[in-house]
mmCIF file of C-alpha atoms (C1' of nucleotides) in Angstrom:
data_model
loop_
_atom_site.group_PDB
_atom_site.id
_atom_site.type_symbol
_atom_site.label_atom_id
_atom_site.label_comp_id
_atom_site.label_asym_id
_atom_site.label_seq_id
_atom_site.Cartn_x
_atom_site.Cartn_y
_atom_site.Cartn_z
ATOM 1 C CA UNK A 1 -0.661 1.200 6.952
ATOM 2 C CA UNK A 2 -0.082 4.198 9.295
ATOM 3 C CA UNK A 3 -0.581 7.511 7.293
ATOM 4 C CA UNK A 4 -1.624 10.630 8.548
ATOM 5 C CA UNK A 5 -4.901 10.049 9.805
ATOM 6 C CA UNK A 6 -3.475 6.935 11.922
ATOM 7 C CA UNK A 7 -0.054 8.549 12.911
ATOM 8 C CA UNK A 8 -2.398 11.671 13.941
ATOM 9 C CA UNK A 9 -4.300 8.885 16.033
ATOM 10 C CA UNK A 10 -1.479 8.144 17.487
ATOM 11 C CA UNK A 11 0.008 10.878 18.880
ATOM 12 C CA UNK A 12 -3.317 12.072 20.297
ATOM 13 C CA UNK A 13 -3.411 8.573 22.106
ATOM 14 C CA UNK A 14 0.041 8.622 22.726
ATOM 15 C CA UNK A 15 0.409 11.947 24.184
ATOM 16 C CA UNK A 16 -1.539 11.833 27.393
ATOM 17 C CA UNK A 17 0.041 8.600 28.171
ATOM 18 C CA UNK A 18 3.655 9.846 28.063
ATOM 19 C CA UNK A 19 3.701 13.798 28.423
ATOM 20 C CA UNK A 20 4.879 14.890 31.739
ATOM 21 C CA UNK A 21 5.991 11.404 32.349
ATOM 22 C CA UNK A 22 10.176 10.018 32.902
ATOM 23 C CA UNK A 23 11.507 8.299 30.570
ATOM 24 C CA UNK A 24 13.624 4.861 32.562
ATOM 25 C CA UNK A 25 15.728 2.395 30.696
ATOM 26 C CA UNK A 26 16.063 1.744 27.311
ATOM 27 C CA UNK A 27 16.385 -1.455 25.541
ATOM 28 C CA UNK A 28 17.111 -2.514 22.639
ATOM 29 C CA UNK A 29 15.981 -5.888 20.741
ATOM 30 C CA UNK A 30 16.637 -5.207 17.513
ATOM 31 C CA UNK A 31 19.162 -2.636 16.816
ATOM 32 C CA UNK A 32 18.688 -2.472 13.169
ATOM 33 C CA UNK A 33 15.081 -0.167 13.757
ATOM 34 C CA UNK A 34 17.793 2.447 15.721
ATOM 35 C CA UNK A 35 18.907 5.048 12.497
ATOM 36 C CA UNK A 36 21.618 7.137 13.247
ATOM 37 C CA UNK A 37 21.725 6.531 17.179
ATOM 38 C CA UNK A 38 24.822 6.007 19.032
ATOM 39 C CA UNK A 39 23.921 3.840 22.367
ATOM 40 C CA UNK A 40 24.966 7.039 23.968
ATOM 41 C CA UNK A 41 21.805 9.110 23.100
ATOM 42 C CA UNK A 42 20.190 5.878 24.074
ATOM 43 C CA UNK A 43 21.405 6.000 27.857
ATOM 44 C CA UNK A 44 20.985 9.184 27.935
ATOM 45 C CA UNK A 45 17.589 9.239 27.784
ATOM 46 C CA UNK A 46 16.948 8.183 31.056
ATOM 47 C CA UNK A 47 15.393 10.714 33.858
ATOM 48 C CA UNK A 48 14.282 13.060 30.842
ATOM 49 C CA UNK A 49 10.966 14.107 31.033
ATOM 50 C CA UNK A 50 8.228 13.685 28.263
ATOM 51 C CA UNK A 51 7.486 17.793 26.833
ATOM 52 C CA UNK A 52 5.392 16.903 23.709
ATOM 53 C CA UNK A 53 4.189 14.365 20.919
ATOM 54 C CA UNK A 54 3.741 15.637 17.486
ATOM 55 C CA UNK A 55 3.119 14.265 13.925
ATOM 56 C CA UNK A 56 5.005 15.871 10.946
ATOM 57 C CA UNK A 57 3.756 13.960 7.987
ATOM 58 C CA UNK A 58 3.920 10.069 8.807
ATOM 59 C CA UNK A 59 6.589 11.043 11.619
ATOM 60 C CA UNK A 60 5.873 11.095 15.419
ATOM 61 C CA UNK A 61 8.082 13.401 16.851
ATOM 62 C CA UNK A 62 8.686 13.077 21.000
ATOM 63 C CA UNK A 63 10.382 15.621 22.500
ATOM 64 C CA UNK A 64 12.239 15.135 25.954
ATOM 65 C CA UNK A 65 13.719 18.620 26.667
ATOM 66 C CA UNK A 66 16.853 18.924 24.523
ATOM 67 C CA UNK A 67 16.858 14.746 23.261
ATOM 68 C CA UNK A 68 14.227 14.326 20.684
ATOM 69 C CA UNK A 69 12.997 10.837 19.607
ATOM 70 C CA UNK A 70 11.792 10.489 15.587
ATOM 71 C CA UNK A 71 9.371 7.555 15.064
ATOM 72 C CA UNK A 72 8.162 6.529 11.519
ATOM 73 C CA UNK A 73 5.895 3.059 11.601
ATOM 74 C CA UNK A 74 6.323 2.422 7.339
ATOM 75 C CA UNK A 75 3.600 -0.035 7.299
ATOM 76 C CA UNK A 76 3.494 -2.420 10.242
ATOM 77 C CA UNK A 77 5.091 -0.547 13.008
ATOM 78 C CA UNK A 78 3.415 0.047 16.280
ATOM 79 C CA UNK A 79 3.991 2.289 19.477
ATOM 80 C CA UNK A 80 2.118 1.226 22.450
ATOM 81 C CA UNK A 81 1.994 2.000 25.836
ATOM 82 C CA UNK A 82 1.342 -0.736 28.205
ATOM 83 C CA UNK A 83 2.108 -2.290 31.815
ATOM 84 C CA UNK A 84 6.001 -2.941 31.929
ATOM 85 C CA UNK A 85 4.978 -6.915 32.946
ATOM 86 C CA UNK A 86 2.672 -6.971 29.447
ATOM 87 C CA UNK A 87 4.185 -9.746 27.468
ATOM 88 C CA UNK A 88 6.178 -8.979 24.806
ATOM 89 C CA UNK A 89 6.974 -10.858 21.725
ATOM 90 C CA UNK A 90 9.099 -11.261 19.043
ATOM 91 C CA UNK A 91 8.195 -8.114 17.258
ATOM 92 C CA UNK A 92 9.022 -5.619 20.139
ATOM 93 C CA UNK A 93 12.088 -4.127 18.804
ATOM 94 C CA UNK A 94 12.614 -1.266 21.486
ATOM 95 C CA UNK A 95 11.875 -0.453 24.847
ATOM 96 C CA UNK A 96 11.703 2.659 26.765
ATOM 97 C CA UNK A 97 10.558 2.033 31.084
ATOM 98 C CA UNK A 98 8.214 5.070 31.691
ATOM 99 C CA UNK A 99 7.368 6.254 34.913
ATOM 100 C CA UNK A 100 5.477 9.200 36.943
ATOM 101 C CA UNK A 101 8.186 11.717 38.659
ATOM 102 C CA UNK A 102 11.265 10.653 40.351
ATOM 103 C CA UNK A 103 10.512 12.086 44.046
ATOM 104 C CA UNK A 104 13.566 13.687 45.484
ATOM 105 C CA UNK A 105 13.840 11.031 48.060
ATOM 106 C CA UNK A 106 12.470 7.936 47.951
ATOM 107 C CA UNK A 107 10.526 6.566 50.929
ATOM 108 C CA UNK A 108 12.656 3.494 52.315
ATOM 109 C CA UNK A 109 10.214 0.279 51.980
ATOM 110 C CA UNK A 110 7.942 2.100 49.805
ATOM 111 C CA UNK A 111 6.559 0.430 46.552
ATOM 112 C CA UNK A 112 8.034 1.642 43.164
ATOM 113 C CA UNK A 113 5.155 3.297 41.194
ATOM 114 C CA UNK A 114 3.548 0.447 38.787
ATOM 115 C CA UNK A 115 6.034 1.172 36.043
ATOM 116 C CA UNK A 116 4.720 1.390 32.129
ATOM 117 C CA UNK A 117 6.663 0.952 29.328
ATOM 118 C CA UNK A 118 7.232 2.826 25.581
ATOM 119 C CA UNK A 119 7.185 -0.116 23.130
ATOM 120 C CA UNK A 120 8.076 -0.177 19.257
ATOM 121 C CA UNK A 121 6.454 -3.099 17.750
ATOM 122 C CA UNK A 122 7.060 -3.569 13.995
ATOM 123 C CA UNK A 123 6.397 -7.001 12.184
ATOM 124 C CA UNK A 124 8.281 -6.025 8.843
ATOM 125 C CA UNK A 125 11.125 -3.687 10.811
ATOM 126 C CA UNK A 126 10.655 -1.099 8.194
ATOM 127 C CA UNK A 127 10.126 1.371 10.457
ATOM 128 C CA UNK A 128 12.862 3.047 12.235
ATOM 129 C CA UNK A 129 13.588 5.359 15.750
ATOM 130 C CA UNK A 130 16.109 8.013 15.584
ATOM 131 C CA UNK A 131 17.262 9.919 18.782
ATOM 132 C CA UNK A 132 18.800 13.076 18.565
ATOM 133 C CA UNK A 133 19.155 16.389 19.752
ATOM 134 C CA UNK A 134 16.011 18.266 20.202
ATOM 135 C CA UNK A 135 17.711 21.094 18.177
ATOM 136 C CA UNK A 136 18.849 18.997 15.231
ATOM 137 C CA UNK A 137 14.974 17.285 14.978
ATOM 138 C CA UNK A 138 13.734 19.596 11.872
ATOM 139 C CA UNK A 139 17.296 19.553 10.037
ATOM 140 C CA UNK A 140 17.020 15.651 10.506
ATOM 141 C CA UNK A 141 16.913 14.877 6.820
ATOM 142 C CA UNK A 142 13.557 12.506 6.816
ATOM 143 C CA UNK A 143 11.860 15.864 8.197
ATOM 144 C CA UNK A 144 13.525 18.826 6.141
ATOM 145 C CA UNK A 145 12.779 17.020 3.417
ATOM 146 C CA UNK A 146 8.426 17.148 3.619
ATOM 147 C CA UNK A 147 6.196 18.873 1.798
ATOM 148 C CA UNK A 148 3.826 20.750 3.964
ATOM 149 C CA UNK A 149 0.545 19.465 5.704
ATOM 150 C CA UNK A 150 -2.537 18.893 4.007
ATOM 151 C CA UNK A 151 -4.598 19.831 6.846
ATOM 152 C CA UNK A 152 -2.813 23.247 7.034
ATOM 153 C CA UNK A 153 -1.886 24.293 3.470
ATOM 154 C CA UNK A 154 -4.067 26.754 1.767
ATOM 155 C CA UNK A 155 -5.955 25.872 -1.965
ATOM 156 C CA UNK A 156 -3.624 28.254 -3.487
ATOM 157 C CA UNK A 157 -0.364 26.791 -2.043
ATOM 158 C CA UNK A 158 -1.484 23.471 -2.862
ATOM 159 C CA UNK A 159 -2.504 24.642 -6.574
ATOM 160 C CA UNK A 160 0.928 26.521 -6.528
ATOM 161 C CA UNK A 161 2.920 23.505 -5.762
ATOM 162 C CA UNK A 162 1.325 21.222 -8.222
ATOM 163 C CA UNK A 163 1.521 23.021 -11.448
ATOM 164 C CA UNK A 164 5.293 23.344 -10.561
ATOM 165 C CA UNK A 165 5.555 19.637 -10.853
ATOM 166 C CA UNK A 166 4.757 17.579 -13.815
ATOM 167 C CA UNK A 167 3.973 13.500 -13.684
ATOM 168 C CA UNK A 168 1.258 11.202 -12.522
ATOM 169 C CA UNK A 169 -1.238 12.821 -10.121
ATOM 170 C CA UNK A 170 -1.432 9.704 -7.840
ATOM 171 C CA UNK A 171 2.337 9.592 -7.884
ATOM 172 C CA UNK A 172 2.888 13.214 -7.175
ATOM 173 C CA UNK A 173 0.050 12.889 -3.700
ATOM 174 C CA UNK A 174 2.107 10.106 -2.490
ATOM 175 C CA UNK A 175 5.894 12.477 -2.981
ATOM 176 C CA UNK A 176 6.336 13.009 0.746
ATOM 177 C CA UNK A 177 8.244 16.293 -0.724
ATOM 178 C CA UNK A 178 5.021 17.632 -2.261
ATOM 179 C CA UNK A 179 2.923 16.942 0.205
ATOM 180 C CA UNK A 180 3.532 15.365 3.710
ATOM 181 C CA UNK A 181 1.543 12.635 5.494
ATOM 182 C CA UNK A 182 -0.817 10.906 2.271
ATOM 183 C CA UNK A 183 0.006 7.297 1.504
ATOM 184 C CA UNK A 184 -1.420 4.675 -0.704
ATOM 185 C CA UNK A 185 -4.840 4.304 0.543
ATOM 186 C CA UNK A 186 -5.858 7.858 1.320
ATOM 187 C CA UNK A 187 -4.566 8.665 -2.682
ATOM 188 C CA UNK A 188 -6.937 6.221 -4.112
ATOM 189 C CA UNK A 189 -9.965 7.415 -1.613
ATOM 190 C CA UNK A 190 -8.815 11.202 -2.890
ATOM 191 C CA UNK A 191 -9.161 10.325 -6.395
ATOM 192 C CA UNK A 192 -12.202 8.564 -6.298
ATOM 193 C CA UNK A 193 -13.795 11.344 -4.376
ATOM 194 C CA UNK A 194 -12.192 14.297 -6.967
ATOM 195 C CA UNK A 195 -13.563 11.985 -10.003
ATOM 196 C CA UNK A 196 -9.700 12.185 -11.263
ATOM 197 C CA UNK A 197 -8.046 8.697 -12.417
ATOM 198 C CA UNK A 198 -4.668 8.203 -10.782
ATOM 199 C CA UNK A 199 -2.891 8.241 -13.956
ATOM 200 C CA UNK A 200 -4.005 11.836 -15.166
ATOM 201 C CA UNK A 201 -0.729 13.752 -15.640
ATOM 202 C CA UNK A 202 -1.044 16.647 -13.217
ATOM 203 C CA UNK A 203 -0.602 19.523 -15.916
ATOM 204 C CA UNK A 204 -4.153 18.125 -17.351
ATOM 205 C CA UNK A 205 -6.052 19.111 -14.412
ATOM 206 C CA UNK A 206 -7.793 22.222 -14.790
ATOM 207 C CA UNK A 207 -8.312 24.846 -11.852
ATOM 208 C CA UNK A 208 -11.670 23.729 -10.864
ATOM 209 C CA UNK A 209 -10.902 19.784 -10.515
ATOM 210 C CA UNK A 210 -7.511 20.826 -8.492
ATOM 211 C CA UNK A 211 -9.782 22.233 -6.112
ATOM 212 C CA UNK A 212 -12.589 19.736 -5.767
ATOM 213 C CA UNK A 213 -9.437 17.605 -5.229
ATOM 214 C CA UNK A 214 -7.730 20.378 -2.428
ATOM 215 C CA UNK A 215 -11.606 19.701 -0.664
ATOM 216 C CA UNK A 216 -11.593 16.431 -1.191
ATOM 217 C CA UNK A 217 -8.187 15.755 0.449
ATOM 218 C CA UNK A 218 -9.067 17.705 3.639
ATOM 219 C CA UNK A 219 -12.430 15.761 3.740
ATOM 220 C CA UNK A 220 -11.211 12.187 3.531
ATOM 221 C CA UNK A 221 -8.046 13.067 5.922
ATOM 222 C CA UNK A 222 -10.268 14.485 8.256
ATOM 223 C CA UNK A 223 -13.056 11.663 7.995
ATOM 224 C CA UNK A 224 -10.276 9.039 8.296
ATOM 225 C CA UNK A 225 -9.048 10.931 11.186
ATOM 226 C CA UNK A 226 -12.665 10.865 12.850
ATOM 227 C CA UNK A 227 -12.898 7.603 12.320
ATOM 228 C CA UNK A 228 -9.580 7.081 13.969
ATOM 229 C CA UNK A 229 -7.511 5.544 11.353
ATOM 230 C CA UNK A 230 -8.040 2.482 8.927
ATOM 231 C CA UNK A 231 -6.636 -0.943 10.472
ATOM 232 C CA UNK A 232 -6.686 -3.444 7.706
ATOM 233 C CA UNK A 233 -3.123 -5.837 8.666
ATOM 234 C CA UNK A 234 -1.401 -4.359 12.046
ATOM 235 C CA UNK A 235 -2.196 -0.671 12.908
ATOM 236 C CA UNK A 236 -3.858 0.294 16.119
ATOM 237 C CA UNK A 237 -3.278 3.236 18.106
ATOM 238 C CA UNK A 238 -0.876 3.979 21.283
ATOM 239 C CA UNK A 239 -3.256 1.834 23.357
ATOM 240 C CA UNK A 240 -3.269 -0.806 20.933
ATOM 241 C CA UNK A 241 -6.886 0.313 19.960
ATOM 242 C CA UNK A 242 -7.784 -0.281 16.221
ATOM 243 C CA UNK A 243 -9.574 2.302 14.247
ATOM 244 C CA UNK A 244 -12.758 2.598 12.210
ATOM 245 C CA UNK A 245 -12.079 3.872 8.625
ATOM 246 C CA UNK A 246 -12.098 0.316 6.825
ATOM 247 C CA UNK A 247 -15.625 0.147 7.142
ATOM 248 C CA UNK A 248 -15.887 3.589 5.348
ATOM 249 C CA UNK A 249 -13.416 3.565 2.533
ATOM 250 C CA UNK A 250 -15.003 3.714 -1.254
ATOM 251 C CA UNK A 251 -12.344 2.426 -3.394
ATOM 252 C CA UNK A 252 -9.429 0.816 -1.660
ATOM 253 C CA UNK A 253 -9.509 -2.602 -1.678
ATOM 254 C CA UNK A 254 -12.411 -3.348 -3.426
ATOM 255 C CA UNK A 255 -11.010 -4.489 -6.743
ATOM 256 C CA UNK A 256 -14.372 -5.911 -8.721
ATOM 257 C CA UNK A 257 -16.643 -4.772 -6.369
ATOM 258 C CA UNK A 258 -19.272 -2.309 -7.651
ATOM 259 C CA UNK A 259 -18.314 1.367 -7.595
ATOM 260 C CA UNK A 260 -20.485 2.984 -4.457
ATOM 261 C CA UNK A 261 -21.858 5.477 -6.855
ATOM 262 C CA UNK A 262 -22.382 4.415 -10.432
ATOM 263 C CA UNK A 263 -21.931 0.347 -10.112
ATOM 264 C CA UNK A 264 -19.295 -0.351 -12.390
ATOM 265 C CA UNK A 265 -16.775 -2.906 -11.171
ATOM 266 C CA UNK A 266 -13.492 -1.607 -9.144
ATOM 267 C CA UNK A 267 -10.410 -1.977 -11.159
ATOM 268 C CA UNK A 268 -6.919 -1.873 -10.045
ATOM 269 C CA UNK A 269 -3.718 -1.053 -11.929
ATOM 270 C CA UNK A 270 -0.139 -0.889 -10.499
ATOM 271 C CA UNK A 271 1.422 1.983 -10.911
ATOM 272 C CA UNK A 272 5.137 2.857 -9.385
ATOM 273 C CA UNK A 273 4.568 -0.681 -7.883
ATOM 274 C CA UNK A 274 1.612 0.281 -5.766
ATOM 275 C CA UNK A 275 -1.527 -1.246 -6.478
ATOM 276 C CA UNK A 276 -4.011 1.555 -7.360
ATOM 277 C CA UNK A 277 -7.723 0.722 -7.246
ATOM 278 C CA UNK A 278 -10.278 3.554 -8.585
ATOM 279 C CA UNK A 279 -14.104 3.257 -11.028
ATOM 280 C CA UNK A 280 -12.884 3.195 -14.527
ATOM 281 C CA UNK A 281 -16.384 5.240 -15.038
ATOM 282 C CA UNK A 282 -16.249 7.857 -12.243
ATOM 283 C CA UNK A 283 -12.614 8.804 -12.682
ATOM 284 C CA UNK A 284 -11.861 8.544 -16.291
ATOM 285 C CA UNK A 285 -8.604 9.459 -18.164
ATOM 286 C CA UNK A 286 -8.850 12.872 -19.520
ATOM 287 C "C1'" DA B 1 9.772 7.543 -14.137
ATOM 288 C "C1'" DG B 2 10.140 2.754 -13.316
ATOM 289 C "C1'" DT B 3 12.488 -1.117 -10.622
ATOM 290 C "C1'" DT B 4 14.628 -3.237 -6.620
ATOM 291 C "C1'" DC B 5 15.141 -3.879 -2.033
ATOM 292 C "C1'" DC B 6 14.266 -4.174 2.808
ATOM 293 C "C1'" DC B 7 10.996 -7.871 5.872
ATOM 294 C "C1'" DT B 8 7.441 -11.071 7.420
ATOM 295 C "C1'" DG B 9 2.936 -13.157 7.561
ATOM 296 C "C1'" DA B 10 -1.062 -14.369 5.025
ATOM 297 C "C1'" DG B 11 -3.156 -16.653 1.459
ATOM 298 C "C1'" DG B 12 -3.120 -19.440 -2.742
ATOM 299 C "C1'" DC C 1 6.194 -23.835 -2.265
ATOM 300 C "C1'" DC C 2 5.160 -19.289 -4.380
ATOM 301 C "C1'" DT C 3 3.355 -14.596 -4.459
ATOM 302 C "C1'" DC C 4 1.718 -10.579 -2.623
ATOM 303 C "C1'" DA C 5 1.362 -6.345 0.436
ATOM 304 C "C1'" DG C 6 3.757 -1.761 0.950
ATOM 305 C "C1'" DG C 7 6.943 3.480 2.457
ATOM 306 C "C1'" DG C 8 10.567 5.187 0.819
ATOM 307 C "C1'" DA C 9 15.583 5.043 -0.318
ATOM 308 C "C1'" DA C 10 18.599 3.828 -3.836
ATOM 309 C "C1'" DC C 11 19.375 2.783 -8.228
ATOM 310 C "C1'" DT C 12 18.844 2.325 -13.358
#
DNA sequence: AGTTCCCTGAGG
DNA sequence: CCTCAGGGAACT
């Protein structure tokens, strides 16, 4: 499931395939992925040129002068890059032609530049694409409304933030409006690297454990992101590349397997409907 | 704070 | 056939 490391993965192998490029026609398959996007902003995206790709949390935010494209991927979504004559199938939702610059004048009889294309790929269609004006990108509401980066918050910020909230630790890492970017699996490798149990209400956790678990986050976000993502069902990266950090997670998935560092058996709970898995010995309830 | 829903493919 | 996976919005 994309989270930050693999949205981060993403735009750094999205980038250098798009920026500077022209965006061509767009198309759309399946216009229920489109949020907020009048077939207007659609057309109009044609001839812009590609400034910048950037991740805000789990968003990838594409900005083509003063239209600005807002991808989220939920769990199965993909954006890939590939040779307009690729196949496509019946989970390519949107399509954007991409092509080098538009010369002033064509030469007559001269072959059209082997044309790419943008693609949105999304088995589940949670994801979405939202086009707007560059100016209204950080007022659009899925973006006002995040927490700030993990990767660039300070230990005092992030210390600050959580004693003003009160609830379930794993809960409160996964509130996009605490923090931006962590999702299911990167809580549960957190919390098994902090030695905290997902349910520990956040107002138990003294100053010390808060920030083994401010280190902890950085490390496993930046490991993950190393390691180019995790690709357990769907994700891969803009060249439809998968990444490494399934072969290095600790406690995800591993329900009765023995914990890496003591041996006791994996256990998984459910909690806010997502399945939490974490060693009943090295993170116990306080 | 917990539940439901969106959606589809995989696995039982 | 049934159940499960899951981000996040909407609802209870």
């Amino acid at each position: 499931m994309p989270e930050l490391p693999e949205v981060e993965t993403v735009v750094r192998t999205l980038g250098p395939l798009v920026i500077g490029r022209v965006l061509g026609r767009a198309e759309v398959l399946c216009p229920k992925i489109l949020r907020q996007t009048p077939a207007a902003g659609l057309a109009e995206l044609a001839g812009r040129r590609v400034r910048s790709v950037r991740r805000r949390g789990k968003m990838i935010l594409i900005d083509c002068g003063d239209l600005g494209l807002v991808f989220h991927l939920k769990m199965t979504g993909q954006i890939l890059v590939v040779p307009a004559e690729a196949p496509r199938d019946k989970h390519t939702h949107l399509v954007i032609g991409l092509h080098d610059g538009v010369p002033r004048r064509r030469v007559a009889g001269a072959d059209a530049a082997a044309a790419d294309e943008l693609r949105f790929h999304d088995v589940r269609k949670f994801g979405f694409c939202r086009i707007c004006p560059s100016g209204e990108l950080a007022s659009a509401p899925e973006i006002a409304a995040l927490g700030p980066e993990p990767l660039e918050i300070g230990l005092e910020e992030f210390r600050a933030r959580l004693s003003r909230r009160r609830g379930r630790i794993k809960s409160l890492l996964l509130d996009q409006a605490v923090i931006a970017g962590i999702g299911n699996i990167y809580t549960d490798e957190i919390l098994f690297g902090a030695g905290i149990h997902p349910l520990t209400p956040v107002e138990r956790i003294r100053r010390p454990r808060i920030e083994a678990l401010f280190m902890e986050m950085r490390a496993v976000l930046e490991r993950a992101i190393d390691a180019k993502g995790t690709s357990i069902s769907d994700y891969v990266d803009a060249q439809g590349s998968p990444g490494g950090f399934q072969n290095l997670l600790r406690v995800y998935g591993r329900e009765g397997e023995p914990c890496i560092r003591c041996g006791t058996a994996i256990r998984r709970i459910v909690i806010g409907g997502r399945s939490s898995s974490f060693c009943p010995k090295c993170q116990r309830q306080r």
